[in-house]
């Protein structure tokens, strides 16, 4: 069912 | 000094139950405007964003901004010591090492104080961009919880497909597959029973059941859940917390191999 994405690859660290 | 009081601890008890599966520790940012928490789970797959506005508290005082690192497991244990009808007060001094939880019974005859050590945390803060989502679905939170639970029996992931016809949840595994379709409600007697779909373009995304089943622990907070989705971006699963704020869960989708 695909590879699990990581949330911090979608939102930039500030 | 920081002091925040809620007439009934039930809300805070439910908030803790709604985050304890995902977070072991989190920083509570307290300011004049209220309390905010933003934290990722250990695997960095999901993000919890909690907002409790100061005007939603029965009493709120925050003389200077505070960042308080809290152990969620300990905080959950402390909140479980309160009756739902108890008044709860959170209190901390400036530059605190501890936070104090004070529970007072309705008849004011029982007063309990729990002091919890704060922890130093170096947390990454993520900037969440304003996003216009392709599909925004509002549906009964209990229905969403039921669908996640039922479909989890068939596979470790649930595919959510949203079109103007409705929203379809699918799970497939070694033993079979299952799908559940919900149509937009034509006419709901009660607002909280409605399924409302606001669609700009169709969306199909796959998410890990494990996280969805953690998010639905927030079900007691609100009769409706709002799911916001766009292609290849995280799902937002939002529950309003009475008149005081909201909890949003962000979940990274599965990516095709």
GROMACS .gro file of C-alpha atoms in nm:
model
  271
    1UNK     CA    1   0.000   0.000   0.000
    2UNK     CA    2   0.292   0.233  -0.057
    3UNK     CA    3   0.559   0.392   0.153
    4UNK     CA    4   0.467   0.594   0.458
    5UNK     CA    5   0.549   0.962   0.412
    6UNK     CA    6   0.688   1.174   0.697
    7UNK     CA    7   0.506   1.484   0.813
    8UNK     CA    8   0.824   1.692   0.837
    9UNK     CA    9   0.889   1.639   0.468
   10UNK     CA   10   0.568   1.835   0.399
   11UNK     CA   11   0.603   2.116   0.650
   12UNK     CA   12   0.918   2.324   0.691
   13UNK     CA   13   1.091   2.340   1.027
   14UNK     CA   14   1.084   2.697   1.158
   15UNK     CA   15   0.234   3.385   3.702
   16UNK     CA   16   0.029   3.147   3.491
   17UNK     CA   17  -0.318   3.037   3.598
   18UNK     CA   18  -0.591   2.881   3.387
   19UNK     CA   19  -0.919   2.750   3.524
   20UNK     CA   20  -1.190   2.539   3.367
   21UNK     CA   21  -1.523   2.492   3.547
   22UNK     CA   22  -1.526   2.126   3.446
   23UNK     CA   23  -1.221   1.908   3.399
   24UNK     CA   24  -1.405   1.690   3.145
   25UNK     CA   25  -1.271   1.889   2.850
   26UNK     CA   26  -0.910   1.860   2.960
   27UNK     CA   27  -0.955   1.490   3.041
   28UNK     CA   28  -1.085   1.431   2.689
   29UNK     CA   29  -0.803   1.634   2.533
   30UNK     CA   30  -0.545   1.421   2.710
   31UNK     CA   31  -0.715   1.099   2.603
   32UNK     CA   32  -0.710   1.238   2.247
   33UNK     CA   33  -0.333   1.291   2.236
   34UNK     CA   34  -0.184   1.031   2.469
   35UNK     CA   35  -0.155   0.759   2.203
   36UNK     CA   36   0.047   0.983   1.973
   37UNK     CA   37   0.260   1.193   2.203
   38UNK     CA   38   0.491   1.097   2.489
   39UNK     CA   39   0.585   1.455   2.565
   40UNK     CA   40   0.493   1.796   2.435
   41UNK     CA   41   0.561   2.163   2.493
   42UNK     CA   42   0.265   2.370   2.608
   43UNK     CA   43   0.313   2.726   2.486
   44UNK     CA   44   0.117   2.959   2.711
   45UNK     CA   45   0.060   3.321   2.622
   46UNK     CA   46  -0.201   3.590   2.666
   47UNK     CA   47  -0.403   3.443   2.379
   48UNK     CA   48  -0.417   3.092   2.525
   49UNK     CA   49  -0.244   2.754   2.523
   50UNK     CA   50  -0.096   2.600   2.212
   51UNK     CA   51   0.066   2.263   2.157
   52UNK     CA   52   0.230   2.145   1.841
   53UNK     CA   53   0.404   1.809   1.845
   54UNK     CA   54   0.487   1.519   1.617
   55UNK     CA   55   0.461   1.153   1.708
   56UNK     CA   56   0.791   0.967   1.755
   57UNK     CA   57   0.793   0.840   1.396
   58UNK     CA   58   0.730   1.191   1.257
   59UNK     CA   59   0.435   1.063   1.053
   60UNK     CA   60   0.167   1.275   1.218
   61UNK     CA   61   0.144   1.612   1.387
   62UNK     CA   62  -0.091   1.721   1.663
   63UNK     CA   63  -0.189   2.085   1.686
   64UNK     CA   64  -0.395   2.187   1.988
   65UNK     CA   65  -0.529   2.534   2.047
   66UNK     CA   66  -0.716   2.643   2.363
   67UNK     CA   67  -0.810   3.011   2.357
   68UNK     CA   68  -0.774   3.212   2.676
   69UNK     CA   69  -1.131   3.347   2.645
   70UNK     CA   70  -1.264   2.990   2.662
   71UNK     CA   71  -1.131   2.947   3.017
   72UNK     CA   72  -1.332   3.054   3.319
   73UNK     CA   73  -1.025   3.229   3.449
   74UNK     CA   74  -0.702   3.289   3.261
   75UNK     CA   75  -0.391   3.478   3.357
   76UNK     CA   76  -0.055   3.463   3.184
   77UNK     CA   77   0.184   3.740   3.290
   78UNK     CA   78   0.462   3.629   3.056
   79UNK     CA   79   0.495   3.375   2.781
   80UNK     CA   80   0.581   3.028   2.909
   81UNK     CA   81   0.699   2.711   2.732
   82UNK     CA   82   0.629   2.416   2.953
   83UNK     CA   83   0.752   2.071   2.853
   84UNK     CA   84   0.515   1.811   2.987
   85UNK     CA   85   0.517   1.435   3.000
   86UNK     CA   86   0.183   1.338   2.845
   87UNK     CA   87   0.167   1.001   3.023
   88UNK     CA   88   0.204   1.166   3.364
   89UNK     CA   89  -0.040   1.442   3.274
   90UNK     CA   90  -0.296   1.181   3.163
   91UNK     CA   91  -0.256   0.996   3.494
   92UNK     CA   92  -0.311   1.321   3.687
   93UNK     CA   93  -0.620   1.417   3.485
   94UNK     CA   94  -0.765   1.070   3.544
   95UNK     CA   95  -0.760   1.158   3.915
   96UNK     CA   96  -1.015   1.435   3.854
   97UNK     CA   97  -1.389   1.381   3.837
   98UNK     CA   98  -1.542   1.518   3.519
   99UNK     CA   99  -1.741   1.777   3.718
  100UNK     CA  100  -1.440   1.895   3.918
  101UNK     CA  101  -1.308   2.243   3.856
  102UNK     CA  102  -0.951   2.224   3.727
  103UNK     CA  103  -0.689   2.494   3.769
  104UNK     CA  104  -0.342   2.485   3.612
  105UNK     CA  105  -0.090   2.700   3.794
  106UNK     CA  106   0.277   2.778   3.740
  107UNK     CA  107   0.514   3.056   3.847
  108UNK     CA  108   0.749   3.240   3.615
  109UNK     CA  109   1.048   3.023   3.506
  110UNK     CA  110   0.874   2.718   3.649
  111UNK     CA  111   1.021   2.376   3.727
  112UNK     CA  112   0.676   2.241   3.807
  113UNK     CA  113   0.313   2.283   3.714
  114UNK     CA  114   0.036   2.234   3.966
  115UNK     CA  115  -0.302   2.080   3.884
  116UNK     CA  116  -0.574   2.170   4.133
  117UNK     CA  117  -0.904   1.984   4.129
  118UNK     CA  118  -1.198   2.108   4.332
  119UNK     CA  119  -1.518   1.909   4.372
  120UNK     CA  120  -1.852   2.072   4.291
  121UNK     CA  121  -1.949   2.099   4.658
  122UNK     CA  122  -1.601   2.243   4.731
  123UNK     CA  123  -1.547   1.980   4.999
  124UNK     CA  124  -1.260   1.804   4.825
  125UNK     CA  125  -0.950   1.983   4.705
  126UNK     CA  126  -0.670   1.787   4.536
  127UNK     CA  127  -0.334   1.919   4.424
  128UNK     CA  128  -0.094   1.738   4.195
  129UNK     CA  129   0.246   1.879   4.117
  130UNK     CA  130   0.422   1.762   3.803
  131UNK     CA  131   0.785   1.818   3.711
  132UNK     CA  132   0.835   1.997   3.382
  133UNK     CA  133   1.087   1.868   3.131
  134UNK     CA  134   1.332   2.054   2.914
  135UNK     CA  135   1.251   1.991   2.554
  136UNK     CA  136   1.419   2.085   2.233
  137UNK     CA  137   1.131   2.062   1.995
  138UNK     CA  138   1.123   2.132   1.626
  139UNK     CA  139   0.840   2.363   1.530
  140UNK     CA  140   0.686   2.316   1.189
  141UNK     CA  141   0.534   2.594   0.985
  142UNK     CA  142   0.201   2.477   0.849
  143UNK     CA  143   0.113   2.670   0.534
  144UNK     CA  144  -0.235   2.805   0.473
  145UNK     CA  145  -0.383   2.555   0.230
  146UNK     CA  146  -0.696   2.558   0.017
  147UNK     CA  147  -0.804   2.197   0.019
  148UNK     CA  148  -0.958   2.012  -0.278
  149UNK     CA  149  -1.210   1.836  -0.056
  150UNK     CA  150  -1.344   1.928   0.286
  151UNK     CA  151  -1.580   1.676   0.442
  152UNK     CA  152  -1.777   1.724   0.760
  153UNK     CA  153  -1.930   1.409   0.902
  154UNK     CA  154  -2.041   1.263   1.234
  155UNK     CA  155  -1.729   1.189   1.439
  156UNK     CA  156  -1.875   0.861   1.569
  157UNK     CA  157  -1.934   0.745   1.212
  158UNK     CA  158  -1.574   0.823   1.119
  159UNK     CA  159  -1.447   0.637   1.426
  160UNK     CA  160  -1.665   0.338   1.339
  161UNK     CA  161  -1.543   0.330   0.977
  162UNK     CA  162  -1.177   0.346   1.083
  163UNK     CA  163  -1.228   0.065   1.335
  164UNK     CA  164  -1.424  -0.155   1.095
  165UNK     CA  165  -1.190  -0.115   0.800
  166UNK     CA  166  -0.877  -0.165   1.012
  167UNK     CA  167  -0.971  -0.532   1.027
  168UNK     CA  168  -0.897  -0.569   0.658
  169UNK     CA  169  -0.568  -0.394   0.609
  170UNK     CA  170  -0.318  -0.159   0.759
  171UNK     CA  171  -0.423   0.133   0.540
  172UNK     CA  172  -0.742   0.306   0.439
  173UNK     CA  173  -0.786   0.477   0.104
  174UNK     CA  174  -1.016   0.778   0.115
  175UNK     CA  175  -1.166   0.882  -0.218
  176UNK     CA  176  -1.380   1.191  -0.228
  177UNK     CA  177  -1.589   1.305  -0.520
  178UNK     CA  178  -1.906   1.505  -0.558
  179UNK     CA  179  -2.106   1.181  -0.523
  180UNK     CA  180  -1.969   1.119  -0.177
  181UNK     CA  181  -1.680   0.990   0.023
  182UNK     CA  182  -1.555   0.632  -0.008
  183UNK     CA  183  -1.331   0.453   0.242
  184UNK     CA  184  -1.155   0.137   0.122
  185UNK     CA  185  -0.927  -0.116   0.290
  186UNK     CA  186  -0.769  -0.417   0.125
  187UNK     CA  187  -0.572  -0.699   0.279
  188UNK     CA  188  -0.476  -1.065   0.245
  189UNK     CA  189  -0.815  -1.186   0.363
  190UNK     CA  190  -1.038  -0.965   0.154
  191UNK     CA  191  -1.135  -0.607   0.115
  192UNK     CA  192  -1.404  -0.369   0.228
  193UNK     CA  193  -1.540  -0.036   0.126
  194UNK     CA  194  -1.787   0.204   0.282
  195UNK     CA  195  -1.951   0.485   0.089
  196UNK     CA  196  -2.118   0.783   0.245
  197UNK     CA  197  -2.333   1.011   0.036
  198UNK     CA  198  -2.380   1.376   0.115
  199UNK     CA  199  -2.681   1.415   0.341
  200UNK     CA  200  -2.984   1.540   0.152
  201UNK     CA  201  -3.157   1.671   0.456
  202UNK     CA  202  -3.029   1.609   0.803
  203UNK     CA  203  -3.267   1.647   1.094
  204UNK     CA  204  -2.978   1.730   1.319
  205UNK     CA  205  -2.672   1.927   1.215
  206UNK     CA  206  -2.440   1.684   1.392
  207UNK     CA  207  -2.569   1.391   1.186
  208UNK     CA  208  -2.500   1.557   0.852
  209UNK     CA  209  -2.239   1.456   0.594
  210UNK     CA  210  -2.137   1.766   0.403
  211UNK     CA  211  -1.889   1.759   0.116
  212UNK     CA  212  -1.726   2.070  -0.022
  213UNK     CA  213  -1.534   1.955  -0.329
  214UNK     CA  214  -1.321   2.157  -0.572
  215UNK     CA  215  -1.171   1.849  -0.737
  216UNK     CA  216  -1.177   1.477  -0.657
  217UNK     CA  217  -0.911   1.340  -0.424
  218UNK     CA  218  -0.785   0.989  -0.351
  219UNK     CA  219  -0.531   0.936  -0.074
  220UNK     CA  220  -0.417   0.644   0.140
  221UNK     CA  221  -0.344   0.665   0.512
  222UNK     CA  222  -0.218   0.427   0.780
  223UNK     CA  223  -0.503   0.293   0.997
  224UNK     CA  224  -0.290   0.307   1.308
  225UNK     CA  225  -0.280   0.685   1.307
  226UNK     CA  226  -0.645   0.731   1.207
  227UNK     CA  227  -0.742   0.507   1.498
  228UNK     CA  228  -0.541   0.733   1.730
  229UNK     CA  229  -0.708   1.046   1.592
  230UNK     CA  230  -1.057   0.910   1.658
  231UNK     CA  231  -0.976   0.905   2.030
  232UNK     CA  232  -1.086   1.271   2.003
  233UNK     CA  233  -1.442   1.161   1.917
  234UNK     CA  234  -1.582   1.246   2.265
  235UNK     CA  235  -1.475   1.608   2.210
  236UNK     CA  236  -1.710   1.684   1.923
  237UNK     CA  237  -2.007   1.535   1.738
  238UNK     CA  238  -1.861   1.629   1.401
  239UNK     CA  239  -1.516   1.581   1.248
  240UNK     CA  240  -1.379   1.781   0.956
  241UNK     CA  241  -1.150   1.605   0.707
  242UNK     CA  242  -0.954   1.829   0.469
  243UNK     CA  243  -0.770   1.669   0.179
  244UNK     CA  244  -0.571   1.763  -0.129
  245UNK     CA  245  -0.357   1.546  -0.357
  246UNK     CA  246  -0.018   1.450  -0.210
  247UNK     CA  247  -0.044   1.662   0.104
  248UNK     CA  248  -0.121   1.562   0.462
  249UNK     CA  249  -0.479   1.495   0.572
  250UNK     CA  250  -0.616   1.735   0.832
  251UNK     CA  251  -0.855   1.580   1.079
  252UNK     CA  252  -1.012   1.847   1.297
  253UNK     CA  253  -1.231   1.836   1.608
  254UNK     CA  254  -1.372   2.148   1.768
  255UNK     CA  255  -1.334   2.162   2.146
  256UNK     CA  256  -1.654   2.331   2.259
  257UNK     CA  257  -1.618   2.710   2.253
  258UNK     CA  258  -1.258   2.697   2.363
  259UNK     CA  259  -1.057   2.578   2.066
  260UNK     CA  260  -0.974   2.283   1.845
  261UNK     CA  261  -0.746   1.988   1.795
  262UNK     CA  262  -0.606   1.921   1.449
  263UNK     CA  263  -0.424   1.609   1.345
  264UNK     CA  264  -0.208   1.614   1.033
  265UNK     CA  265  -0.121   1.282   0.874
  266UNK     CA  266   0.129   1.225   0.594
  267UNK     CA  267  -0.021   1.012   0.318
  268UNK     CA  268   0.121   0.687   0.189
  269UNK     CA  269   0.324   0.740  -0.125
  270UNK     CA  270   0.302   0.500  -0.420
  271UNK     CA  271   0.616   0.286  -0.454
   0.00000   0.00000   0.00000
